[in-house]
PDB file of N, CA, C, O and CB in Angstrom:
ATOM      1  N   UNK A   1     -71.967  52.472  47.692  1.00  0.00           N
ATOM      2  CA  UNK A   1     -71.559  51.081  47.619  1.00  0.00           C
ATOM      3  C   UNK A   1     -70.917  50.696  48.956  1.00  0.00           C
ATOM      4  O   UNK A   1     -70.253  51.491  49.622  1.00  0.00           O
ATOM      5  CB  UNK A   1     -70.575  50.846  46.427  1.00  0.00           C
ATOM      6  N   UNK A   2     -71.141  49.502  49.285  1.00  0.00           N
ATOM      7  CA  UNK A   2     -70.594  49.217  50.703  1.00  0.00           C
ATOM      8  C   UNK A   2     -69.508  48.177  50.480  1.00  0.00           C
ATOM      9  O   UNK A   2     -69.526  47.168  49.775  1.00  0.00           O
ATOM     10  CB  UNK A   2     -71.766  48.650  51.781  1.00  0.00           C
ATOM     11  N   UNK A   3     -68.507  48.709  51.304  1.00  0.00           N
ATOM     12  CA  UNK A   3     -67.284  47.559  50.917  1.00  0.00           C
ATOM     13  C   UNK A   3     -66.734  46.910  52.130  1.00  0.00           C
ATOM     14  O   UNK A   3     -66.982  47.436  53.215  1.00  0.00           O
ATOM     15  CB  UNK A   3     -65.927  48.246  50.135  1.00  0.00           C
ATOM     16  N   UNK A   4     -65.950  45.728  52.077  1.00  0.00           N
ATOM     17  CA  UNK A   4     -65.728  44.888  53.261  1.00  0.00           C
ATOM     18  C   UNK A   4     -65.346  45.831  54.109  1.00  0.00           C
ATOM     19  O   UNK A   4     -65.828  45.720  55.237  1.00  0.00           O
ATOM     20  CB  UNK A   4     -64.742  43.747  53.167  1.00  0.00           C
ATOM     21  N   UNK A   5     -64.733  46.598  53.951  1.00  0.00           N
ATOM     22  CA  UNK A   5     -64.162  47.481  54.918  1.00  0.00           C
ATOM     23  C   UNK A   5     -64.948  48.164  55.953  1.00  0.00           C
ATOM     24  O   UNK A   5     -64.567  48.266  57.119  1.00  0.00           O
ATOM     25  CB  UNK A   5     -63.560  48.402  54.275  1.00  0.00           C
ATOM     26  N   UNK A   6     -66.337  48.746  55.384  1.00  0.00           N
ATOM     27  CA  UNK A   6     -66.892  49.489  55.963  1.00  0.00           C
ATOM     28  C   UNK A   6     -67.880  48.447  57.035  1.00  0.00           C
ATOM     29  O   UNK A   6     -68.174  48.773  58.185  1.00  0.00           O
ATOM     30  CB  UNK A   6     -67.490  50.462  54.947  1.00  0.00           C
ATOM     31  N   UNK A   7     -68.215  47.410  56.506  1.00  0.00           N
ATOM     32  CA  UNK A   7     -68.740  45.862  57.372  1.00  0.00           C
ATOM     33  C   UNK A   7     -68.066  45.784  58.610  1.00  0.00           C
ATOM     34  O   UNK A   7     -68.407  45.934  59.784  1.00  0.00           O
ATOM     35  CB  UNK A   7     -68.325  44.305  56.564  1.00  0.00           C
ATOM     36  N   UNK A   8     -66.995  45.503  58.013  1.00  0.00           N
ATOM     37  CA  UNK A   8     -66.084  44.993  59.361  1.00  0.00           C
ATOM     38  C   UNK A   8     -65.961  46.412  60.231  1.00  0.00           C
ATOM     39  O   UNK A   8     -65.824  46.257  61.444  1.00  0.00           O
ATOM     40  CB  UNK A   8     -64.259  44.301  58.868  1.00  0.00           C
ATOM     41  N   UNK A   9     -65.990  47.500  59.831  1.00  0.00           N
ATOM     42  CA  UNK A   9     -66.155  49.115  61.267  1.00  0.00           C
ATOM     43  C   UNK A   9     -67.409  48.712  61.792  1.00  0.00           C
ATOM     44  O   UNK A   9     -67.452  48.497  63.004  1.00  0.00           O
ATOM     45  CB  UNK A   9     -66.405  51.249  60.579  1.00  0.00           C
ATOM     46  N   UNK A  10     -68.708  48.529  60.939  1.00  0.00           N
ATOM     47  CA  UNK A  10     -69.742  48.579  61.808  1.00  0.00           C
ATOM     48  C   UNK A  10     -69.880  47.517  62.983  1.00  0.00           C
ATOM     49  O   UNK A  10     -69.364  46.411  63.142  1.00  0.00           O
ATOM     50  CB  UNK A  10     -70.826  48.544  61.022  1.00  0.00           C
ATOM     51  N   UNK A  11     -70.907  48.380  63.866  1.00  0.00           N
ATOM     52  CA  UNK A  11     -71.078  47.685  64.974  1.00  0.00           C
ATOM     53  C   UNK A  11     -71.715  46.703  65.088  1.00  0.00           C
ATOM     54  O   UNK A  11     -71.934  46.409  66.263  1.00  0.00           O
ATOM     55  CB  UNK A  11     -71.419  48.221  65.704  1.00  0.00           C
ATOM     56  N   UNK A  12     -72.299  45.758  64.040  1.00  0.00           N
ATOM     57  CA  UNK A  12     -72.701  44.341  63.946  1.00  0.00           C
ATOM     58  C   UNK A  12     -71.929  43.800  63.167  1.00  0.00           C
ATOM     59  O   UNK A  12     -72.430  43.097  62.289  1.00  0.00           O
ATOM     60  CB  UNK A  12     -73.959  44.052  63.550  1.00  0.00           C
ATOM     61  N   UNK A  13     -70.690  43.925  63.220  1.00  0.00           N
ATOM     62  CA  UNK A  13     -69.623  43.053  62.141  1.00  0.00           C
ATOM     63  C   UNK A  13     -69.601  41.620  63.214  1.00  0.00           C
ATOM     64  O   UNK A  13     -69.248  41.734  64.388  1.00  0.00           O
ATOM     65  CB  UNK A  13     -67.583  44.013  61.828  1.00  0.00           C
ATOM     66  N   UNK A  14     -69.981  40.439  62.682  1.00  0.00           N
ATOM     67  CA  UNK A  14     -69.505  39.324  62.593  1.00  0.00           C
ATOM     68  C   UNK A  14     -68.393  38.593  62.399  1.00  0.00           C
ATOM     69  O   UNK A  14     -68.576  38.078  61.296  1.00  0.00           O
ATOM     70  CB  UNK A  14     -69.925  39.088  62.127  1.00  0.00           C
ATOM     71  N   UNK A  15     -67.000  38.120  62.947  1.00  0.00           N
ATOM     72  CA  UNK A  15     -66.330  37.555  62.167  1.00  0.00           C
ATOM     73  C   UNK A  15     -66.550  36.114  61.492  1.00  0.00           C
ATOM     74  O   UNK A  15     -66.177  35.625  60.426  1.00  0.00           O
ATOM     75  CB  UNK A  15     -65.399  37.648  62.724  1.00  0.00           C
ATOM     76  N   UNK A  16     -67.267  35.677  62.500  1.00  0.00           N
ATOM     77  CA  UNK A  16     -67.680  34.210  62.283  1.00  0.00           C
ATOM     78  C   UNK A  16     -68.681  34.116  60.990  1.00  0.00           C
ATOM     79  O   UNK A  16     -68.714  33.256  60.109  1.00  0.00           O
ATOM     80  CB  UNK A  16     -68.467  33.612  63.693  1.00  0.00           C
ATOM     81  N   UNK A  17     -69.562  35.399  61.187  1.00  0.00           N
ATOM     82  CA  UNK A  17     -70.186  35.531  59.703  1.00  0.00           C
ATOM     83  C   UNK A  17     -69.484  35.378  58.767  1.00  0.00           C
ATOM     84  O   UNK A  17     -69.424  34.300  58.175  1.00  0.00           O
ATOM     85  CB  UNK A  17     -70.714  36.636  59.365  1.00  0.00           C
ATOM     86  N   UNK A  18     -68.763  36.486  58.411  1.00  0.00           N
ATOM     87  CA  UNK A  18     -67.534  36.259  57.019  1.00  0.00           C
ATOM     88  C   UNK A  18     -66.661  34.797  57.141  1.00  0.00           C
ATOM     89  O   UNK A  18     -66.115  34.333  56.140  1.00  0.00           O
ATOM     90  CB  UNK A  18     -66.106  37.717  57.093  1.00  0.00           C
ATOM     91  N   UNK A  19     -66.626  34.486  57.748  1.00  0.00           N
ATOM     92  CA  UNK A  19     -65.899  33.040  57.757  1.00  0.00           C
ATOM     93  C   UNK A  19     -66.966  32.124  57.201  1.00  0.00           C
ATOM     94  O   UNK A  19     -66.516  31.317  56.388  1.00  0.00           O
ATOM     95  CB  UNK A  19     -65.383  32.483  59.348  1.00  0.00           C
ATOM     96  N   UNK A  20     -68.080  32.054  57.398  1.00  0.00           N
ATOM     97  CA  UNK A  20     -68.831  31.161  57.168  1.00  0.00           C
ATOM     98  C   UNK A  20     -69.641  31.524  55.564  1.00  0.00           C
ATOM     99  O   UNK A  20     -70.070  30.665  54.794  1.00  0.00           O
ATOM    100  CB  UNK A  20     -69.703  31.051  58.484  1.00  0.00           C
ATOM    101  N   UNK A  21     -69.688  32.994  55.359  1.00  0.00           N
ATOM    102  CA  UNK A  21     -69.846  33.215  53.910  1.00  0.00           C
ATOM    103  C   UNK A  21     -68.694  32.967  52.810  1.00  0.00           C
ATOM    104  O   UNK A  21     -68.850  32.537  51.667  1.00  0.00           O
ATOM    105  CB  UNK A  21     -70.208  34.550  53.807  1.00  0.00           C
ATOM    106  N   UNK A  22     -67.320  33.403  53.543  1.00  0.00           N
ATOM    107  CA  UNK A  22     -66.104  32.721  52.835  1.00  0.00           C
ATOM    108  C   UNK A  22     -66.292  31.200  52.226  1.00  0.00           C
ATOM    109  O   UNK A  22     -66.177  30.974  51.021  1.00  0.00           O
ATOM    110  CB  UNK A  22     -64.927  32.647  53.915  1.00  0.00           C
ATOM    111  N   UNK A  23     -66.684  29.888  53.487  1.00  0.00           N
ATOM    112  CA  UNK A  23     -66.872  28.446  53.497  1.00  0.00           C
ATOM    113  C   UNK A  23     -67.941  27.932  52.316  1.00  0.00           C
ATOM    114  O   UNK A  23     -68.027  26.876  51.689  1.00  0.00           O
ATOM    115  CB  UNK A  23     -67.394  28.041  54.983  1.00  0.00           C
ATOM    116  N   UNK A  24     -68.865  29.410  52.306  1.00  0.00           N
ATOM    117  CA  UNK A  24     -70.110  28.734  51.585  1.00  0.00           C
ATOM    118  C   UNK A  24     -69.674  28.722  50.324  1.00  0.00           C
ATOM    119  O   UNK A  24     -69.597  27.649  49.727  1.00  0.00           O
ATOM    120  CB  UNK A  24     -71.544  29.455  51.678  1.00  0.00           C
ATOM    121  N   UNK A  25     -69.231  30.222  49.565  1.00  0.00           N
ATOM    122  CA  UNK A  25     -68.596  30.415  48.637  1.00  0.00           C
ATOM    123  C   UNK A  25     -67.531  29.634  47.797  1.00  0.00           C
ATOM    124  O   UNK A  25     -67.426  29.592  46.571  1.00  0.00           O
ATOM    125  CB  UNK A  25     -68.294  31.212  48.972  1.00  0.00           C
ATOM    126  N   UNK A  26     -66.658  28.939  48.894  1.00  0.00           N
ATOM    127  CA  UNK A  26     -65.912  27.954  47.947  1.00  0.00           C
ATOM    128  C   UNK A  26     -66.779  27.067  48.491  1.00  0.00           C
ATOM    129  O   UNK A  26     -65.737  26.616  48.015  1.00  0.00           O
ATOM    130  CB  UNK A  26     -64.218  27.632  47.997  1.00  0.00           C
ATOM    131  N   UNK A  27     -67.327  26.559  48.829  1.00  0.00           N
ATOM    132  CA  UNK A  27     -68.436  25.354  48.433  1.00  0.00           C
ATOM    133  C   UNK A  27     -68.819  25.486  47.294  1.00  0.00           C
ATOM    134  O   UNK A  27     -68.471  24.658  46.452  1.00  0.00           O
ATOM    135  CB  UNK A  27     -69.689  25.245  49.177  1.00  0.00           C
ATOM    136  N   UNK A  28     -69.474  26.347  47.024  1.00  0.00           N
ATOM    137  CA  UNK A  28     -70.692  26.441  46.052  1.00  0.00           C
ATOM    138  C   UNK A  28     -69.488  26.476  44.636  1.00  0.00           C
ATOM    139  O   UNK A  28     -69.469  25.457  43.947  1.00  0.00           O
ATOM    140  CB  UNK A  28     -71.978  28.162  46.357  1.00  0.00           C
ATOM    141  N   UNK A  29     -68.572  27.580  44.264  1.00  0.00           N
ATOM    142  CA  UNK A  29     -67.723  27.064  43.245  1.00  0.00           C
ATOM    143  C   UNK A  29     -67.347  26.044  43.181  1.00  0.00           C
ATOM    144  O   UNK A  29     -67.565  25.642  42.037  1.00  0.00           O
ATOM    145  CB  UNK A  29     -66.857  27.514  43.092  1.00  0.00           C
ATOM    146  N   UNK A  30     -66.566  24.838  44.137  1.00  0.00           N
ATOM    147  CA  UNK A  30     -66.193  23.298  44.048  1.00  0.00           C
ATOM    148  C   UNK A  30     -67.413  22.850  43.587  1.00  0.00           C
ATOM    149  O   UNK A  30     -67.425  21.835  42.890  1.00  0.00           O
ATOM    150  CB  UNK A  30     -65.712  22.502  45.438  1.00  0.00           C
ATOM    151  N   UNK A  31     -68.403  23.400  43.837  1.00  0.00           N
ATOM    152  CA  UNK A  31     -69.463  22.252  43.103  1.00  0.00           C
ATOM    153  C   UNK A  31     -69.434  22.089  42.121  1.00  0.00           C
ATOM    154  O   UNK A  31     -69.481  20.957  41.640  1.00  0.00           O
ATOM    155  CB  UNK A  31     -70.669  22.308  43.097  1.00  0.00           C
ATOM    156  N   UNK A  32     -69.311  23.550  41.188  1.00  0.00           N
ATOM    157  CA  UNK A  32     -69.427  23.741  39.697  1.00  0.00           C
ATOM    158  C   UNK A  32     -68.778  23.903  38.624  1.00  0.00           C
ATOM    159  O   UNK A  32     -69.077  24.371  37.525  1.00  0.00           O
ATOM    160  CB  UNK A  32     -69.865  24.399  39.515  1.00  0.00           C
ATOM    161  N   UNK A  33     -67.378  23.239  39.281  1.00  0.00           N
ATOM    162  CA  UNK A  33     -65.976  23.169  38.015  1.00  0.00           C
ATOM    163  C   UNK A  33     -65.346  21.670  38.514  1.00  0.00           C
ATOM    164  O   UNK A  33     -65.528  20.857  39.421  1.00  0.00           O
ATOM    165  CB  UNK A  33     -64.394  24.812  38.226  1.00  0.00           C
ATOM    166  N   UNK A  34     -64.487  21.846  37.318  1.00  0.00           N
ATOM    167  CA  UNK A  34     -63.961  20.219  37.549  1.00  0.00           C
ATOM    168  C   UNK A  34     -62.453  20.574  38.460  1.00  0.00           C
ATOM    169  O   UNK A  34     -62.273  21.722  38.865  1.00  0.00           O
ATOM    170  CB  UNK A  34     -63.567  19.179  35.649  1.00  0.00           C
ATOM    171  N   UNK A  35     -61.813  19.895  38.624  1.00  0.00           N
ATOM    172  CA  UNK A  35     -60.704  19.585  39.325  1.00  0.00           C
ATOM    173  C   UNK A  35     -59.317  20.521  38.926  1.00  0.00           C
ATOM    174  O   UNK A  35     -58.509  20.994  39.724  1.00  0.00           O
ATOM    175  CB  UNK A  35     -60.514  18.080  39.084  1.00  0.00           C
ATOM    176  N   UNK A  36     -59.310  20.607  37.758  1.00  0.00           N
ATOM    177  CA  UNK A  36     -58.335  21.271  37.270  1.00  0.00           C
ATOM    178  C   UNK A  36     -58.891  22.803  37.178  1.00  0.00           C
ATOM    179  O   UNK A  36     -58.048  23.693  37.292  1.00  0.00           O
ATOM    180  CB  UNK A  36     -57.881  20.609  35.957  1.00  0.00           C
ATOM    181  N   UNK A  37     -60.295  23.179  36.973  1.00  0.00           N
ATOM    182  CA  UNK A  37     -60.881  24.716  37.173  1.00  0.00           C
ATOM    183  C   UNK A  37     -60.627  25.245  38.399  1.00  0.00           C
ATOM    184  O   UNK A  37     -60.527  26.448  38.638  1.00  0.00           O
ATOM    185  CB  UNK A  37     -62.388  24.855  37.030  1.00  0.00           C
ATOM    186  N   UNK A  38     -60.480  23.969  39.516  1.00  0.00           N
ATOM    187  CA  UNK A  38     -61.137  24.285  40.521  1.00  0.00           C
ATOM    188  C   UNK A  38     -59.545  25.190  41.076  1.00  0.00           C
ATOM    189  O   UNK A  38     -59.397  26.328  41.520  1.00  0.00           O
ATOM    190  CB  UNK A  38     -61.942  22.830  41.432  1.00  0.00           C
ATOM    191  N   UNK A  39     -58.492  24.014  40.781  1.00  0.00           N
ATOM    192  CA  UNK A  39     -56.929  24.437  40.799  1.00  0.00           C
ATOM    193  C   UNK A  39     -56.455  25.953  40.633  1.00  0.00           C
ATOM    194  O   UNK A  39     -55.895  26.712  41.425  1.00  0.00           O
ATOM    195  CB  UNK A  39     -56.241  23.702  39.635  1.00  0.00           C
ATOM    196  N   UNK A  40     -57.004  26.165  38.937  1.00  0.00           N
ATOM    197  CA  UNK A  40     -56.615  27.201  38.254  1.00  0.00           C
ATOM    198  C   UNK A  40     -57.469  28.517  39.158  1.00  0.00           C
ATOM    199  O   UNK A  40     -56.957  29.594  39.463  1.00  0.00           O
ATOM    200  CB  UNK A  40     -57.002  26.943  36.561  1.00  0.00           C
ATOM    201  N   UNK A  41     -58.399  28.228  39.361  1.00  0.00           N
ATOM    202  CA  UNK A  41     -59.411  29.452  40.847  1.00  0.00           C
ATOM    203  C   UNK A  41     -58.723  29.400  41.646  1.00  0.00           C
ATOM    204  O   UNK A  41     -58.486  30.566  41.961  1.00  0.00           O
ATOM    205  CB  UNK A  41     -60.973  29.107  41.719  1.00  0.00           C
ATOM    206  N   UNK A  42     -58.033  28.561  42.422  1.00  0.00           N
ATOM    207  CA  UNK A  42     -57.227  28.759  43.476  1.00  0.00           C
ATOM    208  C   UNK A  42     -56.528  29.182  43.929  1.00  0.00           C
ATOM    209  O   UNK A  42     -56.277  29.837  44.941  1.00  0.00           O
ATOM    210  CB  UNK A  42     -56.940  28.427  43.711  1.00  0.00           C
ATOM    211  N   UNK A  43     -55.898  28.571  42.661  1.00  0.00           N
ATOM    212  CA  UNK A  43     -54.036  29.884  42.201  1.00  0.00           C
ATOM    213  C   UNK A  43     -54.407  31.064  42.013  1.00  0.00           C
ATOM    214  O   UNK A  43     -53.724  31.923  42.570  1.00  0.00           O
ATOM    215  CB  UNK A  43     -52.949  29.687  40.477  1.00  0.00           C
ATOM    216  N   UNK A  44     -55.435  31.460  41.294  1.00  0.00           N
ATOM    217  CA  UNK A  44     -55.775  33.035  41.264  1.00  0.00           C
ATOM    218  C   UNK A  44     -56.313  33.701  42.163  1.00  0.00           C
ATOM    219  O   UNK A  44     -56.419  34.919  42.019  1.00  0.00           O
ATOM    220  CB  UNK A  44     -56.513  33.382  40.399  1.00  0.00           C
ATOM    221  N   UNK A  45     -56.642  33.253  42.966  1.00  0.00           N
ATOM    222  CA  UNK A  45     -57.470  33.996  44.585  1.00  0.00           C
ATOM    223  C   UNK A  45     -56.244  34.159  45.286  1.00  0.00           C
ATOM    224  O   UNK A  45     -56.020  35.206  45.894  1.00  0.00           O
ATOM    225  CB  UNK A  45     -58.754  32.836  45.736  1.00  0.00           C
ATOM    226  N   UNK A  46     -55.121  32.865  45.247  1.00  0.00           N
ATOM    227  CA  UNK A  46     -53.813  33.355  46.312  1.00  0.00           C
ATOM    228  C   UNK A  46     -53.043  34.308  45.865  1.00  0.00           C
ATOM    229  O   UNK A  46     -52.614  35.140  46.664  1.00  0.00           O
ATOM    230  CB  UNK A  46     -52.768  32.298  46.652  1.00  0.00           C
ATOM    231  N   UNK A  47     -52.703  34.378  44.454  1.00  0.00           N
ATOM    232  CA  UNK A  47     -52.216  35.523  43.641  1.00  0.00           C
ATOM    233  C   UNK A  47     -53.035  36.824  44.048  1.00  0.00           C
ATOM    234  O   UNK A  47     -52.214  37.686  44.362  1.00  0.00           O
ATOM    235  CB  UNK A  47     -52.383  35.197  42.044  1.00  0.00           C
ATOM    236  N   UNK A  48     -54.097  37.211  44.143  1.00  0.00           N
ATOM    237  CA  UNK A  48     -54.983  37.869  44.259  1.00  0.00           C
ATOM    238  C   UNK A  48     -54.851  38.237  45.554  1.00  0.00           C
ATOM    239  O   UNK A  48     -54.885  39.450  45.761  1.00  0.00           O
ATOM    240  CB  UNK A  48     -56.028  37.367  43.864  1.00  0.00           C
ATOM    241  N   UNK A  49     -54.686  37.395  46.640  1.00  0.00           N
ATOM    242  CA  UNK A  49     -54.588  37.706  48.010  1.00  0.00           C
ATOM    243  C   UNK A  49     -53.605  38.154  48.127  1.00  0.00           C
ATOM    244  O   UNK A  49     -53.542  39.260  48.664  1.00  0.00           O
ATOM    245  CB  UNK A  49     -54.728  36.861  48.877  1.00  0.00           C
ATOM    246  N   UNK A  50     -52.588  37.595  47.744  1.00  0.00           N
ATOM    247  CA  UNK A  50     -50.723  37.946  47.876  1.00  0.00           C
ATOM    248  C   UNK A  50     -50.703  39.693  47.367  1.00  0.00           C
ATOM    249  O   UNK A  50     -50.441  40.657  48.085  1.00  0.00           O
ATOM    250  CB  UNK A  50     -49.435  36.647  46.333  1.00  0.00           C
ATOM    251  N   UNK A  51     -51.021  39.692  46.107  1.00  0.00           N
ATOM    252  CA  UNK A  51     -50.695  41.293  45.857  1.00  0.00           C
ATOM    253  C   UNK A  51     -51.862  41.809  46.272  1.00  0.00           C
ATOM    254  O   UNK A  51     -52.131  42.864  45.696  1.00  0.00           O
ATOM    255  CB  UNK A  51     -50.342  41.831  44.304  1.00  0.00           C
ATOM    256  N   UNK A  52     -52.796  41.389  47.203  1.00  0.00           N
ATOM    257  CA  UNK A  52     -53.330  43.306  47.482  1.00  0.00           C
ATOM    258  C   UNK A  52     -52.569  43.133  49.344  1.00  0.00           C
ATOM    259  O   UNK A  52     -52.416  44.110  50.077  1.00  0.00           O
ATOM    260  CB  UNK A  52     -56.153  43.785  47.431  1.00  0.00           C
ATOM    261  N   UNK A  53     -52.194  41.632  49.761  1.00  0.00           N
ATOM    262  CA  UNK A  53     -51.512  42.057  50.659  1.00  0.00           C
ATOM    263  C   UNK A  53     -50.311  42.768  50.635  1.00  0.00           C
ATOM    264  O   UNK A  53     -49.996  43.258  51.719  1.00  0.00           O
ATOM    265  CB  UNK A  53     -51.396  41.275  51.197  1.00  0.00           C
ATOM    266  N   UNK A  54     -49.264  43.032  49.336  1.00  0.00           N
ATOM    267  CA  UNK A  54     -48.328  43.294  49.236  1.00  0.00           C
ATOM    268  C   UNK A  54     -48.737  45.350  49.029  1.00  0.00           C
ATOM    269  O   UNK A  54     -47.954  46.289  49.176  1.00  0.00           O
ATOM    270  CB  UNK A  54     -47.663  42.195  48.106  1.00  0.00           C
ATOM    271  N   UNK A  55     -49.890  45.367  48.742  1.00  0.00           N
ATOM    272  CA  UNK A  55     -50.059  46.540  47.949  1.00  0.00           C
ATOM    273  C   UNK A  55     -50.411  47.419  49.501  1.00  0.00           C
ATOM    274  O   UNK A  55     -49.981  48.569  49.586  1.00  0.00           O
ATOM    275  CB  UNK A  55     -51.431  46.416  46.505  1.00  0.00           C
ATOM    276  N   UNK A  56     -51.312  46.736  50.857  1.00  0.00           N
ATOM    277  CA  UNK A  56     -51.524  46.842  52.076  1.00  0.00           C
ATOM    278  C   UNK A  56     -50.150  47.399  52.644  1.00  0.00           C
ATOM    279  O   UNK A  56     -49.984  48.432  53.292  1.00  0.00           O
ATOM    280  CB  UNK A  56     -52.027  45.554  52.615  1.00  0.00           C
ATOM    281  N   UNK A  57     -49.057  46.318  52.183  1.00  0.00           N
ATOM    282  CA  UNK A  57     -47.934  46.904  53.161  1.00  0.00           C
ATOM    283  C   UNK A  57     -47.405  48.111  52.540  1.00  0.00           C
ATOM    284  O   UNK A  57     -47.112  49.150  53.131  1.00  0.00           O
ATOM    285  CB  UNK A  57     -46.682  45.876  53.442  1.00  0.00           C
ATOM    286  N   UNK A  58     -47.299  47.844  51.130  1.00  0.00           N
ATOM    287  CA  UNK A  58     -46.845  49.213  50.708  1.00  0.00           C
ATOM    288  C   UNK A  58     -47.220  50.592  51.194  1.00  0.00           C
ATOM    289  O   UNK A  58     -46.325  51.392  51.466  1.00  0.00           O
ATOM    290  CB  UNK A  58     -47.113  49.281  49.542  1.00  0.00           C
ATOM    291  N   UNK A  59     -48.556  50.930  51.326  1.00  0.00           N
ATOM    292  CA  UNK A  59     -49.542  51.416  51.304  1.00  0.00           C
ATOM    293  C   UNK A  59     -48.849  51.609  53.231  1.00  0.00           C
ATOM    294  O   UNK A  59     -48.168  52.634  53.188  1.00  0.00           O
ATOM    295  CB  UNK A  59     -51.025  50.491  50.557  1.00  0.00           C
ATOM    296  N   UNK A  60     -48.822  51.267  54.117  1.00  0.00           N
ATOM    297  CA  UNK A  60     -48.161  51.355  54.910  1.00  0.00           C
ATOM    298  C   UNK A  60     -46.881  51.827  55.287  1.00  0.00           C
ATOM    299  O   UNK A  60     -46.603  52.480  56.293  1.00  0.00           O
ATOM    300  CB  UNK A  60     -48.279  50.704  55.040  1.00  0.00           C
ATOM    301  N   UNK A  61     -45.953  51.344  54.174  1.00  0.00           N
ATOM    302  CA  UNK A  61     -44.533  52.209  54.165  1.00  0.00           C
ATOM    303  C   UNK A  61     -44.321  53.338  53.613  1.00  0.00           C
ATOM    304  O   UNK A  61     -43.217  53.825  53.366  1.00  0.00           O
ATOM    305  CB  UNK A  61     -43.569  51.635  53.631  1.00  0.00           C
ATOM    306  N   UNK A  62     -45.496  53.853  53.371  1.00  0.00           N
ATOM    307  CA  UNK A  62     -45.598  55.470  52.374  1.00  0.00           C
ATOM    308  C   UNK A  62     -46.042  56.226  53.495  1.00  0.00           C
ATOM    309  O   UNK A  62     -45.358  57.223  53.730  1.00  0.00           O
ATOM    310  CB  UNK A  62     -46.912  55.655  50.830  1.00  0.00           C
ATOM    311  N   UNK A  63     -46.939  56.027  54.195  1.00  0.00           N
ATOM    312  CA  UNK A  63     -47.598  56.790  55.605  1.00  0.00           C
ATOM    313  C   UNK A  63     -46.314  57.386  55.790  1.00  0.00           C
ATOM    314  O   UNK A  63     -46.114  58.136  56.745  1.00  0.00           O
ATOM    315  CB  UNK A  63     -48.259  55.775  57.104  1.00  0.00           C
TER     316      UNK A  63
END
């Protein structure tokens, strides 16, 4: 299985790619929920972002 991680080592990693697959992605969900779905996705991706950044630093202060 290939995971972001291993993308971004190789030697054709793109950043501008992932930025622009990021853009498409919430495009394509805003299309297909209403306003208040779209909210409730939102809050859960930053939640989502927040603790695996929190889990990153941890994961750092154990080294």
């Amino acid at each position: 299985m290939l995971f972001l991680g291993d993308y971004m080592r190789s030697p054709n990693c793109d950043p501008l790619a992932l930025t622009t697959a990021v853009s498409t992605l919430a495009t394509a969900i805003a299309a297909q929920v209403n306003e208040e779905q779209l909210g409730l996705i939102a809050a859960v991706l930053v939640q989502l972002g927040d603790t695996l950044e929190t889990i990153a630093a941890q994961r750092e202060l154990c080294r």
